[in-house]
Amino acid sequence: MLTHSTRRWLAGLGVAGAFIAASASPAAAAEARFDIATHDVLVAPAHSSAGYFYARPTDDESALEFGHTSVDVDLTAVADFATVEPMWGWICDVSSTKLHCESDIEAGQLPWFDYSVTAKDDAKLGRQGSLAISITSGGKTAKATAGVTIAEGVDLAGDPTAEASGAPGTNATLPGVVRNTGETAIDGAVLVVQAQELAAYGGDYSNCKSDEWGMNAFCAFDTKIEPGKSYKLSDGMPIKVATKARTGATFPVALLWWTTDDWNLAFNDSFMGEVKPGKGGKLRLVEQSMQAARVPQTDTDVSNDITMGAIRVTGNNPADLATKGATASGKKGDVVTVAPSFTNLGPAVLEYIGQGTPDLRLEDLPARVTIPAGTTAVQVPFDCVPFKPVKEWDPWNAAWGEPGAKEYACLALDSWQGDVTTYEFGLRIDKVVANAAGAITTTLAGDPNKANNTATIVINPTSAAGGNGGGEGGGDGGALPITGQSTGLIAGIGALLLAAGVGGYLVAKRRRTRFVA
């Protein structure tokens, strides 16, 4: 069963999915049992922007498998000022005026098509055209259009990092800075806050909207951002530290800056209906001015739009982790299962500690498992990585789940008071040793009770073994019941959930795939 906090993480994933759906406008389905969701594209002269469209069933009562699917895009209306290329996943015939692409869509998947639009160097600002899109599957065709507009290229940039601190139950004030690194004034901006349950948006500003948990917030500013100037948030961004947050924990919060036009293009009112505005005053930038008549503006470098914030929890609110060991018995050559665990006795939540944790070091992982003598770990949970001295450690490319080590460090998902986190290992008995002992040890900084931080793992016990919290078991494959949950479920989600949610808009500019011309 998913914990309270896991449900909230999955809710956050649902919101990120809504980002994509919100920016898509449906087209008439004709006779097909599907329609096309797509969006318009802004692109600056001599730059590229990403676009996408996909087919979605219109009949919710029955499943629709697409199978072999073709895509046709008429580029005639944009060919004079822009080129369009498919990105990945399809076999395509390409010319300056049309795309024809085909793919076999796997069962349960929707036909999703990513493309890039590159404006010619001499494209005139304000020039517009439309892509005529058709998707054919099962002998039926749906049609849609996607507009392409040549926009003025600008560049918003935020500080790379920011820090704030606060005790449980209080607001931490995260500084937010935006600057115009280009040569043209930028008419307004939108700041997106991607937070999480234990460090959520805590403001009540009338020009900001947020979901009910404060995991996502959006603040609109009509300030004219002048070239070469920086602007701070008038009050700083309030991030509410939950009463259950653990002292010593660090929570990532992302601040992402958008031009007003990019934002309005990407997120329409159907998404904004999912969030509510505050009732207080306005959150401001340094100064405001009236907007003049202008052409649309698009950010030509999204890589510098993100500020990665770190909220550090102060106060005195620890988490007490109590370990429980395990036993198993077998003969030489047998593979036996052991499932050592720890329980969070509270009062604080043990926050997720894994790949997405800021500045994660190998020694920061909260649990260590030592393999008993005479055995080899042949089945290792993906939550665990061999623990050995290393000069540099990259958690994204570490040997998670690699068998054969003598000691492992293990990550953990959010664990509320009373939650159990279990690590299941398959151990091959190479040599029968009576009372062969290993251990599980928790290593959480600030744990108030060191006496319950270690428990034994015993293979072929001669009596009731286990030390502190030693688990019962025995017989071939004997193991404790798994009462926790796989901590690999949400590894690496972290604070870039929003960026992942709009990956088609932000990342695709940098990706290419092979296609048949």
Coordinates of C-alpha atoms in Angstrom, one line a residue:
M1 CA 0.0 0.0 0.0
L2 CA 1.2 3.5 -0.9
T3 CA 2.0 5.8 2.0
H4 CA 0.4 9.2 2.4
S5 CA 3.4 11.0 1.0
T6 CA 3.7 8.6 -2.0
R7 CA 0.2 9.4 -3.0
R8 CA 1.1 13.1 -2.9
W9 CA 4.1 12.4 -5.1
L10 CA 1.9 10.6 -7.6
A11 CA -0.5 13.4 -7.5
G12 CA 2.4 15.6 -8.4
L13 CA 3.1 13.4 -11.4
G14 CA -0.6 13.8 -12.4
V15 CA -0.2 17.5 -12.3
A16 CA 2.9 17.3 -14.5
G17 CA 1.0 15.2 -16.9
A18 CA -1.7 17.9 -16.9
F19 CA 1.0 20.4 -18.0
I20 CA 1.3 18.5 -21.3
A21 CA -2.4 17.9 -21.8
A22 CA -3.2 21.5 -21.0
S23 CA -1.1 22.9 -23.8
A24 CA -2.8 20.7 -26.4
S25 CA -5.9 21.8 -28.3
P26 CA -8.1 19.1 -29.7
A27 CA -9.3 18.8 -33.3
A28 CA -12.5 17.3 -34.7
A29 CA -12.3 13.5 -34.8
A30 CA -14.2 13.2 -38.1
E31 CA -15.2 9.5 -38.3
A32 CA -12.2 8.3 -36.3
R33 CA -12.5 7.1 -32.7
F34 CA -9.7 9.5 -31.8
D35 CA -8.8 13.1 -32.2
I36 CA -5.5 15.1 -32.3
A37 CA -4.1 17.1 -29.4
T38 CA -1.5 19.7 -30.5
H39 CA -0.3 23.2 -29.8
D40 CA 1.1 26.3 -31.5
V41 CA 4.8 27.1 -31.6
L42 CA 6.8 30.3 -31.2
V43 CA 10.2 30.4 -32.8
A44 CA 12.8 33.2 -33.1
P45 CA 14.8 33.8 -36.3
A46 CA 17.8 31.5 -36.6
H47 CA 16.6 29.4 -33.6
S48 CA 14.7 26.2 -33.1
S49 CA 11.6 25.3 -31.0
A50 CA 10.0 22.0 -30.2
G51 CA 6.5 20.9 -31.0
Y52 CA 4.4 17.8 -30.6
F53 CA 1.0 16.3 -31.2
Y54 CA -0.6 13.0 -30.4
A55 CA -3.7 11.0 -31.1
R56 CA -6.0 10.3 -28.2
P57 CA -9.2 8.1 -28.1
T58 CA -12.5 9.9 -27.9
D59 CA -14.4 6.8 -26.6
D60 CA -13.6 6.2 -22.9
E61 CA -15.8 3.1 -22.8
S62 CA -13.6 0.8 -24.8
A63 CA -9.9 0.4 -25.4
L64 CA -8.4 1.6 -28.7
E65 CA -5.2 0.0 -30.0
F66 CA -3.6 2.0 -32.8
G67 CA -1.2 -0.5 -34.3
H68 CA 0.3 0.7 -37.6
T69 CA -0.2 4.4 -37.8
S70 CA 0.8 7.1 -40.3
V71 CA 1.3 10.8 -39.9
D72 CA 1.1 13.4 -42.7
V73 CA 2.0 17.1 -42.1
D74 CA 1.6 19.7 -44.9
L75 CA 4.3 22.3 -44.5
T76 CA 3.3 24.5 -47.4
A77 CA 2.1 27.4 -45.2
V78 CA 5.4 27.7 -43.3
A79 CA 8.0 26.6 -45.9
D80 CA 9.0 30.1 -46.9
F81 CA 10.2 31.1 -43.4
A82 CA 10.8 27.8 -41.4
T83 CA 11.8 24.2 -41.8
V84 CA 10.2 21.3 -39.9
E85 CA 11.9 18.0 -39.0
P86 CA 10.7 14.9 -37.2
M87 CA 12.5 14.2 -33.9
W88 CA 12.4 10.5 -33.1
G89 CA 10.4 7.3 -33.1
W90 CA 9.1 7.4 -36.6
I91 CA 10.3 6.3 -40.1
C92 CA 9.8 9.4 -42.3
D93 CA 9.9 10.7 -45.9
V94 CA 10.8 14.4 -45.6
S95 CA 10.6 17.3 -48.1
S96 CA 10.4 21.0 -47.8
T97 CA 6.6 21.0 -48.0
K98 CA 5.5 17.7 -46.4
L99 CA 6.3 15.0 -43.9
H100 CA 5.0 11.4 -44.2
C101 CA 5.9 9.2 -41.3
E102 CA 4.9 5.7 -40.1
S103 CA 5.2 3.7 -37.0
D104 CA 3.9 0.6 -35.3
I105 CA 2.4 1.8 -32.0
E106 CA 2.8 -0.7 -29.1
A107 CA -0.4 -1.9 -27.3
G108 CA -1.5 0.5 -24.7
Q109 CA 0.5 3.4 -26.2
L110 CA -0.8 6.6 -28.0
P111 CA 0.8 7.8 -31.2
W112 CA 3.0 10.7 -30.1
F113 CA 4.9 12.8 -32.6
D114 CA 7.7 15.2 -31.7
Y115 CA 9.1 17.7 -34.2
S116 CA 11.4 20.7 -34.4
V117 CA 10.7 24.0 -36.1
T118 CA 13.8 26.1 -37.2
A119 CA 13.1 29.6 -38.4
K120 CA 15.2 31.0 -41.2
D121 CA 17.7 33.7 -40.4
D122 CA 15.8 36.3 -42.4
A123 CA 12.3 35.3 -41.1
K124 CA 10.3 38.4 -40.3
L125 CA 8.9 39.0 -36.8
G126 CA 5.2 38.3 -36.7
R127 CA 5.1 36.0 -39.7
Q128 CA 2.6 33.2 -39.3
G129 CA 1.6 30.0 -40.8
S130 CA 0.0 26.7 -39.9
L131 CA 0.9 23.0 -40.1
A132 CA -1.9 20.8 -41.5
I133 CA -1.7 17.6 -39.5
S134 CA -3.3 14.2 -40.2
I135 CA -3.1 11.0 -38.3
T136 CA -4.4 7.8 -39.9
S137 CA -5.0 4.5 -38.0
G138 CA -7.3 1.6 -38.7
G139 CA -8.4 3.2 -41.9
K140 CA -9.7 6.3 -40.1
T141 CA -8.1 9.8 -40.2
A142 CA -8.2 12.7 -37.8
K143 CA -7.0 16.2 -38.7
A144 CA -5.7 19.3 -36.8
T145 CA -3.6 22.4 -37.3
A146 CA -0.7 23.8 -35.3
G147 CA 0.3 27.5 -35.8
V148 CA 3.9 28.6 -36.2
T149 CA 4.7 32.3 -35.4
I150 CA 8.0 34.0 -35.8
A151 CA 8.7 35.7 -32.4
E152 CA 11.2 38.0 -31.0
G153 CA 14.0 36.1 -29.3
V154 CA 14.8 37.1 -25.7
D155 CA 16.6 35.4 -22.8
L156 CA 15.4 35.2 -19.3
A157 CA 17.9 33.9 -16.7
G158 CA 17.6 33.0 -13.0
D159 CA 20.3 32.4 -10.4
P160 CA 21.6 28.8 -10.7
T161 CA 21.0 28.1 -7.0
A162 CA 19.4 29.6 -3.9
E163 CA 19.1 28.6 -0.2
A164 CA 16.8 29.2 2.7
S165 CA 16.1 27.6 6.0
G166 CA 13.2 27.3 8.5
A167 CA 12.0 25.2 11.4
P168 CA 9.1 22.8 11.1
G169 CA 5.8 24.7 10.9
T170 CA 7.3 27.9 9.6
N171 CA 7.9 29.6 6.3
A172 CA 11.4 29.6 4.7
T173 CA 11.9 32.6 2.4
L174 CA 13.6 31.5 -0.8
P175 CA 15.2 34.3 -2.8
G176 CA 14.2 34.6 -6.4
V177 CA 16.1 36.6 -9.0
V178 CA 15.5 37.0 -12.7
R179 CA 17.6 39.0 -15.2
N180 CA 17.4 39.9 -18.9
T181 CA 20.6 38.7 -20.5
G182 CA 19.5 39.8 -24.0
E183 CA 19.3 43.2 -25.8
T184 CA 15.5 43.6 -25.9
A185 CA 13.1 44.5 -23.1
I186 CA 10.9 41.6 -22.0
D187 CA 7.3 42.4 -21.4
G188 CA 6.4 40.4 -18.3
A189 CA 7.3 37.0 -17.0
V190 CA 5.8 34.0 -15.2
L191 CA 7.6 32.2 -12.3
V192 CA 6.8 28.5 -11.8
V193 CA 7.4 27.0 -8.4
Q194 CA 7.9 23.3 -8.3
A195 CA 7.8 22.2 -4.6
Q196 CA 6.8 19.1 -2.6
E197 CA 4.6 18.1 0.3
L198 CA 7.2 18.6 3.1
A199 CA 8.4 21.9 1.6
A200 CA 5.5 23.5 -0.2
Y201 CA 4.5 26.9 -1.6
G202 CA 3.2 28.8 1.4
G203 CA 2.1 32.1 -0.1
D204 CA -1.3 33.8 -0.6
Y205 CA -0.5 36.3 -3.3
S206 CA -3.3 37.4 -5.6
N207 CA -1.0 37.1 -8.7
C208 CA -0.1 33.5 -7.9
K209 CA -2.1 30.4 -8.3
S210 CA -1.4 27.0 -6.7
D211 CA -2.8 23.5 -6.3
E212 CA -4.3 22.4 -3.0
W213 CA -1.0 20.9 -1.7
G214 CA 1.2 23.8 -2.7
M215 CA 3.4 21.5 -4.8
N216 CA 2.9 23.6 -7.9
A217 CA 2.5 27.4 -8.0
F218 CA 2.5 30.0 -10.8
C219 CA 3.1 33.7 -10.4
A220 CA 2.5 36.2 -13.2
F221 CA 4.4 39.6 -13.4
D222 CA 3.6 42.4 -15.8
T223 CA 6.9 44.1 -15.0
K224 CA 9.0 45.2 -18.1
I225 CA 12.3 43.5 -17.6
E226 CA 14.9 45.7 -19.1
P227 CA 18.1 44.5 -20.8
G228 CA 21.1 43.9 -18.6
K229 CA 19.1 44.4 -15.4
S230 CA 18.2 42.0 -12.5
Y231 CA 15.0 41.9 -10.5
K232 CA 14.3 40.3 -7.1
L233 CA 11.1 39.0 -5.7
S234 CA 9.7 41.7 -3.4
D235 CA 9.1 39.3 -0.5
G236 CA 11.1 36.2 -1.4
M237 CA 9.2 33.0 -2.2
P238 CA 7.6 31.6 0.9
I239 CA 8.1 27.9 1.3
K240 CA 6.2 26.3 4.2
V241 CA 8.2 23.7 6.1
A242 CA 5.8 20.9 7.2
T243 CA 5.4 20.3 10.9
K244 CA 6.6 16.7 10.3
A245 CA 9.8 17.7 8.4
R246 CA 13.0 16.3 9.9
T247 CA 15.6 18.6 11.4
G248 CA 18.7 18.4 9.2
A249 CA 16.7 17.5 6.0
T250 CA 17.2 19.4 2.8
F251 CA 14.4 19.7 0.3
P252 CA 14.8 20.8 -3.3
V253 CA 12.5 23.5 -4.7
A254 CA 12.7 24.6 -8.4
L255 CA 12.0 28.1 -9.6
L256 CA 11.5 28.3 -13.4
W257 CA 11.1 31.6 -15.4
W258 CA 9.0 31.8 -18.5
T259 CA 8.2 34.6 -20.9
T260 CA 4.6 35.6 -20.8
D261 CA 4.0 34.5 -24.4
D262 CA 5.7 31.1 -24.0
W263 CA 3.6 30.5 -20.8
N264 CA 0.3 31.6 -22.4
L265 CA 1.1 29.3 -25.4
A266 CA 1.9 26.3 -23.3
F267 CA -0.7 26.4 -20.5
N268 CA -4.3 27.4 -21.3
D269 CA -7.3 28.0 -19.0
S270 CA -8.2 24.3 -18.8
F271 CA -5.1 23.7 -16.8
M272 CA -5.4 26.9 -14.8
G273 CA -8.8 25.8 -13.6
E274 CA -7.0 23.2 -11.5
V275 CA -5.3 25.8 -9.3
K276 CA -6.6 28.8 -7.2
P277 CA -5.3 32.3 -6.8
G278 CA -4.4 33.7 -3.4
K279 CA -6.4 36.4 -1.6
G280 CA -3.5 38.7 -0.4
G281 CA -1.5 41.4 -2.0
K282 CA 0.7 41.0 -5.1
L283 CA 4.2 39.5 -5.2
R284 CA 6.2 42.0 -7.2
L285 CA 9.4 42.4 -9.0
V286 CA 11.4 45.6 -8.6
E287 CA 9.3 47.9 -10.8
Q288 CA 6.4 47.8 -13.2
S289 CA 5.5 49.5 -16.4
M290 CA 2.7 49.5 -19.0
Q291 CA 3.1 47.2 -21.9
A292 CA 3.3 48.7 -25.5
A293 CA 2.2 47.1 -28.7
R294 CA 4.6 44.4 -29.6
V295 CA 5.3 41.0 -31.3
P296 CA 5.3 37.8 -29.3
Q297 CA 8.5 36.9 -27.4
T298 CA 10.0 33.5 -27.0
D299 CA 13.0 32.4 -24.8
T300 CA 15.8 31.2 -27.0
D301 CA 17.8 29.6 -24.2
V302 CA 15.8 27.6 -21.6
S303 CA 18.8 26.1 -19.9
N304 CA 19.4 29.1 -17.7
D305 CA 15.8 29.6 -16.6
I306 CA 15.9 27.3 -13.6
T307 CA 17.0 28.2 -10.1
M308 CA 17.5 25.1 -8.0
G309 CA 16.6 26.0 -4.4
A310 CA 17.5 24.2 -1.2
I311 CA 15.3 24.4 1.9
R312 CA 17.2 23.3 5.0
V313 CA 15.1 22.3 8.0
T314 CA 16.2 23.7 11.4
G315 CA 14.7 23.2 14.9
N316 CA 14.6 20.0 16.9
N317 CA 12.4 17.4 15.2
P318 CA 14.3 14.2 14.6
A319 CA 13.4 10.8 13.2
D320 CA 14.2 7.6 15.2
L321 CA 15.0 4.7 12.9
A322 CA 14.7 1.2 14.6
T323 CA 16.3 -1.7 12.7
K324 CA 15.0 -5.3 12.5
G325 CA 17.3 -8.2 11.3
A326 CA 16.5 -11.5 9.7
T327 CA 17.5 -15.1 9.7
A328 CA 17.5 -17.9 7.2
S329 CA 18.9 -21.5 6.9
G330 CA 20.0 -23.7 4.1
K331 CA 22.7 -26.0 2.7
K332 CA 25.6 -25.2 0.5
G333 CA 24.5 -23.9 -2.9
D334 CA 21.1 -22.8 -1.7
V335 CA 19.9 -19.3 -2.3
V336 CA 18.0 -18.0 0.7
T337 CA 16.1 -14.8 1.1
V338 CA 16.5 -12.3 3.9
A339 CA 14.6 -9.1 4.3
P340 CA 16.1 -6.8 7.0
S341 CA 14.2 -3.6 7.6
F342 CA 13.9 -0.4 9.6
T343 CA 10.8 1.3 11.1
N344 CA 10.5 5.0 11.5
L345 CA 9.5 5.6 15.1
G346 CA 9.1 9.4 14.4
P347 CA 8.1 11.9 15.2
A348 CA 9.5 13.4 12.0
V349 CA 9.1 12.1 8.5
L350 CA 12.3 10.5 7.0
E351 CA 12.3 12.3 3.7
Y352 CA 13.2 10.6 0.4
I353 CA 17.0 10.1 0.3
G354 CA 18.1 8.9 -3.1
Q355 CA 19.3 10.0 -6.6
G356 CA 17.2 13.2 -6.6
T357 CA 18.5 14.4 -3.2
P358 CA 20.7 17.5 -3.6
D359 CA 24.4 16.9 -3.2
L360 CA 23.9 13.3 -2.3
R361 CA 27.0 11.4 -1.1
L362 CA 27.3 7.7 -0.8
E363 CA 27.6 7.9 2.9
D364 CA 24.4 9.9 3.2
L365 CA 22.2 6.9 2.3
P366 CA 20.3 6.0 5.4
A367 CA 20.9 2.2 5.6
R368 CA 23.8 -0.2 5.4
V369 CA 23.6 -3.9 4.9
T370 CA 26.6 -6.2 5.6
I371 CA 26.4 -9.6 3.9
P372 CA 27.0 -12.6 6.3
A373 CA 30.3 -14.6 5.9
G374 CA 30.1 -17.6 3.7
T375 CA 27.4 -16.2 1.5
T376 CA 27.2 -14.1 -1.7
A377 CA 24.5 -11.6 -2.5
V378 CA 23.2 -12.8 -5.9
Q379 CA 19.9 -10.9 -5.7
V380 CA 20.1 -7.3 -4.6
P381 CA 17.3 -4.7 -4.5
F382 CA 17.7 -1.8 -6.9
D383 CA 17.5 0.5 -3.9
C384 CA 21.0 -0.6 -2.8
V385 CA 24.4 0.0 -4.2
P386 CA 27.8 -1.5 -3.2
F387 CA 29.4 0.5 -0.4
K388 CA 33.1 1.1 -1.0
P389 CA 35.4 4.1 -0.7
V390 CA 35.2 6.2 -3.9
K391 CA 36.8 9.6 -4.7
E392 CA 33.8 10.7 -6.8
W393 CA 30.3 9.2 -6.8
D394 CA 27.6 9.8 -9.3
P395 CA 24.3 8.5 -8.0
W396 CA 22.7 8.5 -11.4
N397 CA 25.3 6.1 -12.8
A398 CA 26.0 4.1 -9.7
A399 CA 25.8 0.3 -9.7
W400 CA 22.3 0.1 -8.1
G401 CA 21.3 -3.6 -7.6
E402 CA 24.7 -5.0 -8.5
P403 CA 25.4 -8.4 -6.9
G404 CA 28.5 -9.6 -5.3
A405 CA 29.5 -6.9 -2.8
K406 CA 30.2 -7.5 0.9
E407 CA 28.4 -4.3 2.0
Y408 CA 25.6 -2.1 0.6
A409 CA 24.3 1.3 1.2
C410 CA 20.5 1.7 0.6
L411 CA 18.3 4.6 -0.2
A412 CA 14.8 5.3 1.2
L413 CA 11.5 6.7 0.1
D414 CA 9.5 9.1 2.3
S415 CA 8.8 7.2 5.5
W416 CA 6.2 8.6 7.9
Q417 CA 6.0 7.6 11.6
G418 CA 5.2 3.9 11.8
D419 CA 6.3 3.1 8.2
V420 CA 8.6 0.1 7.5
T421 CA 11.2 0.1 4.8
T422 CA 12.4 -3.4 3.8
Y423 CA 15.4 -4.5 1.7
E424 CA 15.1 -8.1 0.3
F425 CA 18.4 -9.9 -0.6
G426 CA 18.9 -13.3 -2.1
L427 CA 22.0 -14.9 -0.6
R428 CA 23.8 -17.9 -2.0
I429 CA 25.3 -20.1 0.7
D430 CA 28.9 -20.9 -0.5
K431 CA 30.0 -22.4 2.8
V432 CA 27.8 -23.5 5.7
V433 CA 28.9 -21.5 8.7
A434 CA 27.0 -21.8 11.9
N435 CA 25.6 -18.4 13.0
A436 CA 27.1 -16.6 10.1
A437 CA 26.3 -13.0 10.9
G438 CA 25.8 -9.8 8.9
A439 CA 23.9 -6.7 9.9
I440 CA 21.6 -3.9 8.9
T441 CA 22.6 -0.5 10.3
T442 CA 20.9 2.9 10.0
T443 CA 23.2 5.9 9.6
L444 CA 20.8 8.9 9.7
A445 CA 22.3 12.1 11.1
G446 CA 20.4 13.3 14.1
D447 CA 18.8 10.0 15.0
P448 CA 18.2 10.4 18.8
N449 CA 18.5 6.7 19.7
K450 CA 21.6 4.9 18.6
A451 CA 20.8 1.8 20.6
N452 CA 18.3 0.5 18.0
N453 CA 20.3 1.4 14.9
T454 CA 21.8 -2.1 14.3
A455 CA 20.3 -5.5 14.0
T456 CA 21.9 -8.8 12.9
I457 CA 21.3 -10.9 9.8
V458 CA 22.1 -14.6 10.7
I459 CA 22.4 -17.5 8.3
N460 CA 22.1 -21.0 9.8
P461 CA 21.5 -19.9 13.4
T462 CA 22.0 -22.6 16.0
S463 CA 19.6 -20.8 18.4
A464 CA 17.2 -17.9 18.5
A465 CA 19.5 -15.4 16.9
G466 CA 19.2 -11.8 15.9
G467 CA 20.7 -9.3 18.4
N468 CA 18.8 -6.0 18.5
G469 CA 15.6 -6.6 16.5
G470 CA 16.8 -10.0 15.1
G471 CA 14.1 -11.3 12.8
E472 CA 12.5 -14.7 12.9
G473 CA 12.6 -17.0 10.0
G474 CA 14.4 -20.2 8.9
G475 CA 14.3 -22.9 6.3
D476 CA 15.3 -22.7 2.7
G477 CA 14.4 -19.2 1.5
G478 CA 13.1 -18.1 4.9
A479 CA 12.4 -14.4 5.0
L480 CA 10.5 -11.7 6.8
P481 CA 7.3 -10.6 5.3
I482 CA 7.7 -7.5 3.2
T483 CA 5.7 -4.8 4.9
G484 CA 7.3 -1.8 3.4
Q485 CA 7.4 -0.6 -0.2
S486 CA 10.0 -0.6 -2.9
T487 CA 12.0 2.6 -2.4
G488 CA 13.0 2.5 -6.0
L489 CA 9.5 3.5 -7.1
I490 CA 10.2 7.2 -7.3
A491 CA 14.0 7.3 -7.4
G492 CA 15.2 10.5 -9.0
I493 CA 12.0 12.4 -9.4
G494 CA 13.2 15.2 -7.1
A495 CA 12.5 18.8 -7.9
L496 CA 12.7 18.6 -11.7
L497 CA 9.3 17.1 -12.0
L498 CA 8.0 20.1 -13.7
A499 CA 10.9 20.2 -16.1
A500 CA 10.2 16.6 -16.9
G501 CA 6.5 17.4 -17.4
V502 CA 7.3 19.9 -20.0
G503 CA 10.2 18.0 -21.4
G504 CA 8.7 18.0 -24.9
Y505 CA 8.8 21.8 -24.8
L506 CA 12.2 22.3 -23.2
V507 CA 14.4 19.3 -24.0
A508 CA 13.4 18.4 -27.5
K509 CA 15.3 21.4 -28.8
R510 CA 18.5 19.6 -28.0
R511 CA 17.6 16.1 -29.3
R512 CA 17.6 14.6 -32.8
T513 CA 16.9 11.2 -34.1
R514 CA 17.6 9.4 -37.4
F515 CA 15.0 9.5 -40.1
V516 CA 14.7 8.4 -43.6
A517 CA 14.8 11.4 -46.0

